[in-house]
Amino acid sequence: MASRSEIVLASLLLFLSCLAETSDANGVVLFSSLPNTLEMIVSPHKPEQVMKPAEGSWTFGGTLKAGEDKLSISWRLNQSFSAGTTDSGYKTIKVKLCYAPVSQVDRGWRKTVDNLAKDKTCQFKIETRPYKHVCDSFYTQCTHRLVLPCGLEGGSASKWKYIDWTIKRDVPSASYFVRAYAYDGAGVAVAYGQSTGPKKNYNIFEVQGITGRHKTLDVVSICFSAFSVLSLVGFFVVEKTRAKPT
Amino acid sequence: MEVEATTVMESNSQPQKFALPVDSDHKATQFWLFSIAKPHMRAFHLSWVSFFMCFVSTFAAPPLIPIIRDNLNLTSTDIGNAGIASVSGAVFARIAMGTACDLFGPRLASASLILVTAPAVFLFSMASSPISFLLLRFFVGFSLATFVSTQFWMSSMFSANVVGTANGVAGGWGNLGGGATQLIMPLVFGLIRDIGATKFTAWRIAFQIPALFQMLSAVAILLFGQDMPDGNYHRLEKSGDKPKDKFTSVFWHGITNYRGWILALTYGYCFGVELTVDNIIAEYFYDRFNLKLHTAGIIAATFGLANIVSRPAGGIVSDLVSKRFGMRGRLWTLFVVQTIGGVLCVILGQIGSLSGSIAVMILFSLFCQGACGLTFGVVPFVSRRSLGVISGMTGGGGNVGAVLTQLIFFKGSKYSKETGITLMGVMIICCTLPMTLIHFPQWGGMFLGPSSGKAATEEDYYMSEWSTTEKEKGYHHASVKFAENSRSERGKAASITRPSDEISPTHV
């Protein structure tokens, strides 16, 4: 093990080089410059929502309901990178729900733009956490979840972190994937990871948003509408009966 | 004249007293803005308030689009199509409304339309797809036909010397709804959401508010309004004071009057342009100058809010000019103001600075909306018998202009928005030129004076709309009175009697 001061120096150098790569003179961070160093896996909670097309692989089936269903989101530093050096600059992880390309077509307000400050792909915040590459203690609940408890993976330096997230009620109907951004101490994005590939064409799941309709509201508006038409009819009837005597 | 007066007196139980000074037709010769005296000023306030509510309802969706598009999974194409649908319904509705006013009176015609379109606003609560959204916006758009009943009602209540003012203020303050809604709806939505509803429910509840007010304004019209200074059509027809007219004749005399068609075209390039700009200007400022959506929305609202003064000013100027120069003055002023509006539109597309753009946009709104007010200083004189049809054709032409302009210049990515705006300005200038062709035999046109010869009086012009049989039955009396009262359109210089003036009203 290197001495503490050497680790600090190495981290600092790495941090500075990361910074130089990912932002230009104006502080504009481009997505294309971020290294994909985080692995992410997203899985649903209900067993019937998991499909296994082939041995060893699984994917989503069915639609998740906003406000009801949960997602299990897990991430860790990609094992091909060395923990402690690559991720030494990572201070915070922000996990976000992002629109898949099929839900961005003909919708300029969800456009993907390289400049992260103007990018509108990921509009829903799931979780913000301080980044620790030492594992937190947690436990598994569902057997189909791919996350193993801390300590059972036998010696790997970087453990899976996971969260359970109930899909918020205001998430609209669309197709999504999940992305995590790693930020440094200055709040600048330095790395990312996502639950799908670079072309975003697999592991895309659908969410069914709430309609916002309520039976009570439907009944109230139908009653008002009927009243509107009936008051017109009633008025005509009154006018006719009043006009008769003259 | 005396024979006629006695007949009128006998059929009414007592002579009518009016709060405002009136002419022989009992139309008010002054416009008292802060009075609600019946029937004239009451009609004014009922008509502009109900028209305002209809505008608020029709344009209630645009400020809430960011919420609605996620709830209903709309694409940009869906949103654009719904926008075009919202103004296209009114094209035929306005012509139908014009005819209905001629036959049934503005009170019944407008209240019926408003009460029948209010359900479309209430039922936004049940919208569930792009198609239902488009259909709802289409049907709500029909309510914009209340513009025609507003103008018709004002033309029935106010005399020639103030009709431009009455039309302009009523039309302008109604149009205000298009700007006010950009501020009202987000406010109402925010309140409901803060009370506890989720945003996808809050917008649905928010739509009930304009719908309720729309419905209440129609009920007020039915309870407190009156078609003409002397009473409602139904009662007047029963007592024989007003003959019941035939749909085919009314419609025919309207559509065969070429002046109605020319005004329909020119109105398409002041009011139609106003509607188009309402739909695209927020996006233009947002994209070109990188403003926040909220800021761009406020600028968009300003364009519509200018109506509070610009359209009324157009009407007032029309009446002022007519005092000195008569109908020829009205036509010239309209032509000049609308052409300047076109030039300003061309400039707007070319300007690259934000403050310059805002300044030009405000000037442009003043001239464009002023031209709208000036147009309806001319419309009441084109026909007396088919006033409603002419008003409807002109009003409908406005909406056609909006649909056409949006389809040609602002759909898809063929032209950038700034090029589209410049080209729209060029089109305004071209489509204003036909105004030079309008000629009234009794007053003249832009380039020619009144026709010389025997059949060139106001009476002849308005009497030509009635056949001999109809004149024998005495149907044309209202036109006679109107013709007399419209002599002021000769202007000061021509107030000396002309040789063709030695006539007496041709009633049997």
Tab-separated table of N, CA and C in Angstrom, chain B residues 132-241:
chain	number	residue	atom	x	y	z
B	132	SER	N	-58.303	13.295	-28.467
B	132	SER	CA	-59.348	13.950	-27.672
B	132	SER	C	-58.950	15.397	-27.394
B	133	PHE	N	-57.647	15.635	-27.200
B	133	PHE	CA	-57.165	17.000	-26.967
B	133	PHE	C	-57.457	17.881	-28.176
B	134	LEU	N	-57.160	17.364	-29.371
B	134	LEU	CA	-57.392	18.138	-30.591
B	134	LEU	C	-58.875	18.420	-30.790
B	135	LEU	N	-59.707	17.403	-30.567
B	135	LEU	CA	-61.147	17.589	-30.758
B	135	LEU	C	-61.698	18.632	-29.795
B	136	LEU	N	-61.233	18.570	-28.535
B	136	LEU	CA	-61.722	19.532	-27.557
B	136	LEU	C	-61.320	20.949	-27.946
B	137	ARG	N	-60.057	21.144	-28.365
B	137	ARG	CA	-59.612	22.495	-28.758
B	137	ARG	C	-60.401	22.958	-29.975
B	138	PHE	N	-60.716	22.032	-30.887
B	138	PHE	CA	-61.489	22.373	-32.078
B	138	PHE	C	-62.868	22.900	-31.693
B	139	PHE	N	-63.562	22.154	-30.810
B	139	PHE	CA	-64.917	22.567	-30.451
B	139	PHE	C	-64.942	23.813	-29.591
B	140	VAL	N	-63.966	23.957	-28.690
B	140	VAL	CA	-63.924	25.182	-27.892
B	140	VAL	C	-63.721	26.394	-28.802
B	141	GLY	N	-62.922	26.206	-29.887
B	141	GLY	CA	-62.633	27.297	-30.813
B	141	GLY	C	-63.872	27.879	-31.465
B	142	PHE	N	-64.935	27.086	-31.554
B	142	PHE	CA	-66.183	27.593	-32.123
B	142	PHE	C	-66.668	28.819	-31.367
B	143	SER	N	-66.377	28.869	-30.045
B	143	SER	CA	-66.896	29.972	-29.235
B	143	SER	C	-66.349	31.320	-29.696
B	144	LEU	N	-65.245	31.332	-30.481
B	144	LEU	CA	-64.721	32.606	-30.967
B	144	LEU	C	-65.678	33.282	-31.951
B	145	ALA	N	-66.709	32.546	-32.378
B	145	ALA	CA	-67.710	33.160	-33.245
B	145	ALA	C	-68.493	34.238	-32.501
B	146	THR	N	-68.402	34.268	-31.161
B	146	THR	CA	-69.093	35.325	-30.419
B	146	THR	C	-68.559	36.695	-30.804
B	147	PHE	N	-67.413	36.734	-31.480
B	147	PHE	CA	-66.923	38.005	-31.975
B	147	PHE	C	-67.963	38.648	-32.883
B	148	VAL	N	-68.522	37.831	-33.763
B	148	VAL	CA	-69.476	38.359	-34.732
B	148	VAL	C	-70.711	38.909	-34.040
B	149	SER	N	-71.216	38.168	-33.047
B	149	SER	CA	-72.419	38.642	-32.361
B	149	SER	C	-72.115	39.924	-31.600
B	150	THR	N	-70.871	40.035	-31.067
B	150	THR	CA	-70.469	41.259	-30.370
B	150	THR	C	-70.540	42.455	-31.316
B	151	GLN	N	-69.923	42.301	-32.497
B	151	GLN	CA	-69.881	43.411	-33.442
B	151	GLN	C	-71.292	43.715	-33.958
B	152	PHE	N	-72.055	42.677	-34.207
B	152	PHE	CA	-73.422	42.867	-34.690
B	152	PHE	C	-74.241	43.616	-33.660
B	153	TRP	N	-74.121	43.180	-32.402
B	153	TRP	CA	-74.881	43.797	-31.322
B	153	TRP	C	-74.512	45.273	-31.176
B	154	MET	N	-73.213	45.570	-31.239
B	154	MET	CA	-72.786	46.965	-31.130
B	154	MET	C	-73.308	47.779	-32.310
B	155	SER	N	-73.285	47.156	-33.510
B	155	SER	CA	-73.777	47.877	-34.684
B	155	SER	C	-75.281	48.095	-34.605
B	156	SER	N	-75.974	47.263	-33.831
B	156	SER	CA	-77.424	47.445	-33.682
B	156	SER	C	-77.764	48.466	-32.622
B	157	MET	N	-76.847	48.685	-31.682
B	157	MET	CA	-77.144	49.541	-30.544
B	157	MET	C	-76.572	50.937	-30.684
B	158	PHE	N	-75.542	51.088	-31.528
B	158	PHE	CA	-74.856	52.375	-31.592
B	158	PHE	C	-74.911	52.965	-32.981
B	159	SER	N	-75.057	54.282	-33.018
B	159	SER	CA	-75.265	54.967	-34.280
B	159	SER	C	-73.970	55.122	-35.061
B	160	ALA	N	-74.109	55.537	-36.311
B	160	ALA	CA	-72.968	55.589	-37.226
B	160	ALA	C	-71.783	56.371	-36.678
B	161	ASN	N	-72.036	57.421	-35.915
B	161	ASN	CA	-70.907	58.251	-35.497
B	161	ASN	C	-70.101	57.658	-34.349
B	162	VAL	N	-70.648	56.641	-33.643
B	162	VAL	CA	-69.867	56.002	-32.568
B	162	VAL	C	-69.730	54.502	-32.771
B	163	VAL	N	-70.207	53.977	-33.910
B	163	VAL	CA	-70.213	52.524	-34.064
B	163	VAL	C	-68.787	51.977	-34.115
B	164	GLY	N	-67.866	52.747	-34.711
B	164	GLY	CA	-66.476	52.294	-34.766
B	164	GLY	C	-65.898	52.163	-33.369
B	165	THR	N	-66.156	53.171	-32.536
B	165	THR	CA	-65.669	53.140	-31.151
B	165	THR	C	-66.252	51.953	-30.402
B	166	ALA	N	-67.575	51.767	-30.485
B	166	ALA	CA	-68.217	50.677	-29.747
B	166	ALA	C	-67.673	49.329	-30.198
B	167	ASN	N	-67.577	49.149	-31.521
B	167	ASN	CA	-67.048	47.898	-32.056
B	167	ASN	C	-65.618	47.670	-31.618
B	168	GLY	N	-64.816	48.750	-31.664
B	168	GLY	CA	-63.396	48.631	-31.347
B	168	GLY	C	-63.164	48.277	-29.890
B	169	VAL	N	-63.877	48.951	-28.977
B	169	VAL	CA	-63.659	48.670	-27.558
B	169	VAL	C	-64.164	47.271	-27.214
B	170	ALA	N	-65.358	46.913	-27.713
B	170	ALA	CA	-65.901	45.590	-27.405
B	170	ALA	C	-64.987	44.501	-27.961
B	171	GLY	N	-64.562	44.662	-29.223
B	171	GLY	CA	-63.682	43.673	-29.835
B	171	GLY	C	-62.333	43.609	-29.140
B	172	GLY	N	-61.764	44.783	-28.834
B	172	GLY	CA	-60.439	44.815	-28.220
B	172	GLY	C	-60.429	44.215	-26.832
B	173	TRP	N	-61.412	44.607	-26.015
B	173	TRP	CA	-61.432	44.092	-24.646
B	173	TRP	C	-61.768	42.610	-24.606
B	174	GLY	N	-62.464	42.125	-25.624
B	174	GLY	CA	-62.702	40.690	-25.707
B	174	GLY	C	-61.424	39.962	-26.085
B	175	ASN	N	-60.732	40.477	-27.116
B	175	ASN	CA	-59.467	39.885	-27.570
B	175	ASN	C	-58.441	39.825	-26.457
B	176	LEU	N	-58.577	40.757	-25.513
B	176	LEU	CA	-57.693	40.806	-24.346
B	176	LEU	C	-57.600	39.447	-23.667
B	177	GLY	N	-58.687	38.677	-23.748
B	177	GLY	CA	-58.733	37.373	-23.100
B	177	GLY	C	-57.592	36.477	-23.545
B	178	GLY	N	-57.176	36.622	-24.823
B	178	GLY	CA	-56.094	35.803	-25.336
B	178	GLY	C	-54.772	36.073	-24.634
B	179	GLY	N	-54.578	37.320	-24.198
B	179	GLY	CA	-53.367	37.652	-23.464
B	179	GLY	C	-53.538	37.364	-21.982
B	180	ALA	N	-54.718	37.719	-21.446
B	180	ALA	CA	-54.959	37.526	-20.017
B	180	ALA	C	-54.867	36.061	-19.619
B	181	THR	N	-55.283	35.166	-20.524
B	181	THR	CA	-55.283	33.751	-20.164
B	181	THR	C	-53.878	33.229	-19.920
B	182	GLN	N	-52.863	33.842	-20.596
B	182	GLN	CA	-51.479	33.403	-20.395
B	182	GLN	C	-51.013	33.684	-18.976
B	183	LEU	N	-51.692	34.652	-18.333
B	183	LEU	CA	-51.358	34.968	-16.946
B	183	LEU	C	-52.312	34.274	-15.977
B	184	ILE	N	-53.598	34.189	-16.338
B	184	ILE	CA	-54.620	33.641	-15.440
B	184	ILE	C	-54.424	32.136	-15.229
B	185	MET	N	-54.299	31.382	-16.329
B	185	MET	CA	-54.299	29.920	-16.197
B	185	MET	C	-53.129	29.387	-15.367
B	186	PRO	N	-51.889	29.873	-15.598
B	186	PRO	CA	-50.816	29.376	-14.731
B	186	PRO	C	-51.059	29.696	-13.252
B	187	LEU	N	-51.684	30.857	-13.001
B	187	LEU	CA	-51.978	31.255	-11.618
B	187	LEU	C	-52.983	30.298	-10.982
B	188	VAL	N	-54.080	30.048	-11.713
B	188	VAL	CA	-55.123	29.156	-11.201
B	188	VAL	C	-54.560	27.746	-10.993
B	189	PHE	N	-53.765	27.307	-11.984
B	189	PHE	CA	-53.138	25.987	-11.886
B	189	PHE	C	-52.265	25.893	-10.649
B	190	GLY	N	-51.443	26.933	-10.429
B	190	GLY	CA	-50.535	26.929	-9.286
B	190	GLY	C	-51.282	26.854	-7.972
B	191	LEU	N	-52.385	27.631	-7.882
B	191	LEU	CA	-53.186	27.637	-6.662
B	191	LEU	C	-53.734	26.243	-6.353
B	192	ILE	N	-54.297	25.617	-7.402
B	192	ILE	CA	-54.906	24.303	-7.199
B	192	ILE	C	-53.855	23.273	-6.820
B	193	ARG	N	-52.676	23.390	-7.441
B	193	ARG	CA	-51.626	22.425	-7.132
B	193	ARG	C	-51.120	22.619	-5.718
B	194	ASP	N	-51.043	23.884	-5.287
B	194	ASP	CA	-50.573	24.152	-3.932
B	194	ASP	C	-51.569	23.663	-2.887
B	195	ILE	N	-52.851	23.644	-3.246
B	195	ILE	CA	-53.858	23.136	-2.302
B	195	ILE	C	-53.653	21.644	-2.090
B	196	GLY	N	-53.081	20.960	-3.064
B	196	GLY	CA	-52.748	19.559	-2.819
B	196	GLY	C	-52.924	18.619	-3.994
B	197	ALA	N	-53.453	19.105	-5.117
B	197	ALA	CA	-53.650	18.176	-6.229
B	197	ALA	C	-52.324	17.926	-6.940
B	198	THR	N	-52.158	16.743	-7.535
B	198	THR	CA	-50.967	16.503	-8.351
B	198	THR	C	-51.127	17.310	-9.619
B	199	LYS	N	-50.012	17.582	-10.311
B	199	LYS	CA	-50.113	18.515	-11.433
B	199	LYS	C	-50.987	17.979	-12.563
B	200	PHE	N	-50.999	16.604	-12.716
B	200	PHE	CA	-51.806	16.060	-13.797
B	200	PHE	C	-53.298	16.151	-13.509
B	201	THR	N	-53.673	16.366	-12.272
B	201	THR	CA	-55.076	16.590	-11.929
B	201	THR	C	-55.362	18.080	-11.847
B	202	ALA	N	-54.360	18.850	-11.385
B	202	ALA	CA	-54.578	20.273	-11.158
B	202	ALA	C	-54.967	20.999	-12.438
B	203	TRP	N	-54.327	20.644	-13.577
B	203	TRP	CA	-54.663	21.378	-14.802
B	203	TRP	C	-56.091	21.074	-15.243
B	204	ARG	N	-56.540	19.837	-14.983
B	204	ARG	CA	-57.904	19.486	-15.355
B	204	ARG	C	-58.918	20.279	-14.526
B	205	ILE	N	-58.619	20.424	-13.247
B	205	ILE	CA	-59.506	21.220	-12.398
B	205	ILE	C	-59.473	22.688	-12.835
B	206	ALA	N	-58.255	23.152	-13.189
B	206	ALA	CA	-58.102	24.563	-13.577
B	206	ALA	C	-59.009	24.932	-14.737
B	207	PHE	N	-59.236	24.006	-15.680
B	207	PHE	CA	-60.083	24.308	-16.829
B	207	PHE	C	-61.534	24.556	-16.453
B	208	GLN	N	-61.963	24.055	-15.301
B	208	GLN	CA	-63.366	24.255	-14.917
B	208	GLN	C	-63.647	25.734	-14.653
B	209	ILE	N	-62.619	26.485	-14.257
B	209	ILE	CA	-62.838	27.888	-13.892
B	209	ILE	C	-63.266	28.739	-15.097
B	210	PRO	N	-62.465	28.784	-16.198
B	210	PRO	CA	-62.960	29.571	-17.334
B	210	PRO	C	-64.292	29.062	-17.869
B	211	ALA	N	-64.508	27.739	-17.786
B	211	ALA	CA	-65.766	27.190	-18.281
B	211	ALA	C	-66.954	27.729	-17.499
B	212	LEU	N	-66.785	27.785	-16.165
B	212	LEU	CA	-67.859	28.287	-15.311
B	212	LEU	C	-68.182	29.741	-15.633
B	213	PHE	N	-67.124	30.558	-15.758
B	213	PHE	CA	-67.357	31.973	-16.045
B	213	PHE	C	-67.993	32.161	-17.401
B	214	GLN	N	-67.590	31.309	-18.362
B	214	GLN	CA	-68.175	31.399	-19.696
B	214	GLN	C	-69.666	31.141	-19.611
B	215	MET	N	-70.027	30.093	-18.883
B	215	MET	CA	-71.434	29.729	-18.754
B	215	MET	C	-72.219	30.843	-18.069
B	216	LEU	N	-71.652	31.402	-16.982
B	216	LEU	CA	-72.348	32.460	-16.254
B	216	LEU	C	-72.565	33.696	-17.113
B	217	SER	N	-71.575	34.011	-17.958
B	217	SER	CA	-71.735	35.207	-18.802
B	217	SER	C	-72.868	35.005	-19.799
B	218	ALA	N	-73.044	33.769	-20.298
B	218	ALA	CA	-74.139	33.504	-21.239
B	218	ALA	C	-75.484	33.641	-20.545
B	219	VAL	N	-75.566	33.142	-19.310
B	219	VAL	CA	-76.814	33.267	-18.550
B	219	VAL	C	-77.141	34.740	-18.335
B	220	ALA	N	-76.106	35.542	-18.050
B	220	ALA	CA	-76.329	36.975	-17.854
B	220	ALA	C	-76.883	37.620	-19.121
B	221	ILE	N	-76.354	37.194	-20.280
B	221	ILE	CA	-76.856	37.742	-21.549
B	221	ILE	C	-78.338	37.441	-21.706
B	222	LEU	N	-78.709	36.183	-21.381
B	222	LEU	CA	-80.113	35.812	-21.550
B	222	LEU	C	-81.011	36.585	-20.592
B	223	LEU	N	-80.514	36.796	-19.359
B	223	LEU	CA	-81.358	37.450	-18.356
B	223	LEU	C	-81.433	38.958	-18.544
B	224	PHE	N	-80.302	39.574	-18.877
B	224	PHE	CA	-80.254	41.041	-18.851
B	224	PHE	C	-80.111	41.695	-20.223
B	225	GLY	N	-79.870	40.892	-21.263
B	225	GLY	CA	-79.582	41.490	-22.556
B	225	GLY	C	-80.833	41.688	-23.399
B	226	GLN	N	-80.655	42.460	-24.460
B	226	GLN	CA	-81.781	42.776	-25.330
B	226	GLN	C	-81.201	43.030	-26.713
B	227	ASP	N	-81.846	42.471	-27.764
B	227	ASP	CA	-81.260	42.520	-29.106
B	227	ASP	C	-81.119	43.924	-29.650
B	228	MET	N	-82.194	44.680	-29.559
B	228	MET	CA	-82.212	46.011	-30.181
B	228	MET	C	-82.693	47.024	-29.166
B	229	PRO	N	-82.453	48.282	-29.428
B	229	PRO	CA	-82.893	49.297	-28.466
B	229	PRO	C	-84.385	49.176	-28.136
B	230	ASP	N	-85.179	48.713	-29.101
B	230	ASP	CA	-86.615	48.667	-28.856
B	230	ASP	C	-87.077	47.354	-28.248
B	231	GLY	N	-86.226	46.367	-28.173
B	231	GLY	CA	-86.656	45.100	-27.584
B	231	GLY	C	-85.977	43.929	-28.252
B	232	ASN	N	-86.482	42.742	-27.980
B	232	ASN	CA	-85.903	41.548	-28.568
B	232	ASN	C	-86.580	41.208	-29.874
B	233	TYR	N	-85.837	40.499	-30.750
B	233	TYR	CA	-86.354	40.146	-32.074
B	233	TYR	C	-87.717	39.483	-31.989
B	234	HIS	N	-87.812	38.505	-31.070
B	234	HIS	CA	-89.024	37.697	-30.993
B	234	HIS	C	-90.253	38.566	-30.761
B	235	ARG	N	-90.137	39.455	-29.762
B	235	ARG	CA	-91.268	40.300	-29.419
B	235	ARG	C	-91.545	41.313	-30.529
B	236	LEU	N	-90.462	41.856	-31.104
B	236	LEU	CA	-90.641	42.863	-32.145
B	236	LEU	C	-91.282	42.240	-33.382
B	237	GLU	N	-90.898	40.958	-33.655
B	237	GLU	CA	-91.485	40.307	-34.829
B	237	GLU	C	-92.953	40.014	-34.594
B	238	LYS	N	-93.276	39.620	-33.342
B	238	LYS	CA	-94.667	39.295	-33.043
B	238	LYS	C	-95.547	40.539	-33.147
B	239	SER	N	-95.019	41.671	-32.679
B	239	SER	CA	-95.851	42.869	-32.696
B	239	SER	C	-95.797	43.566	-34.044
B	240	GLY	N	-95.040	43.004	-34.966
B	240	GLY	CA	-95.020	43.565	-36.312
B	240	GLY	C	-94.048	44.700	-36.510
B	241	ASP	N	-93.272	45.039	-35.456
B	241	ASP	CA	-92.326	46.134	-35.626
B	241	ASP	C	-91.143	45.722	-36.479
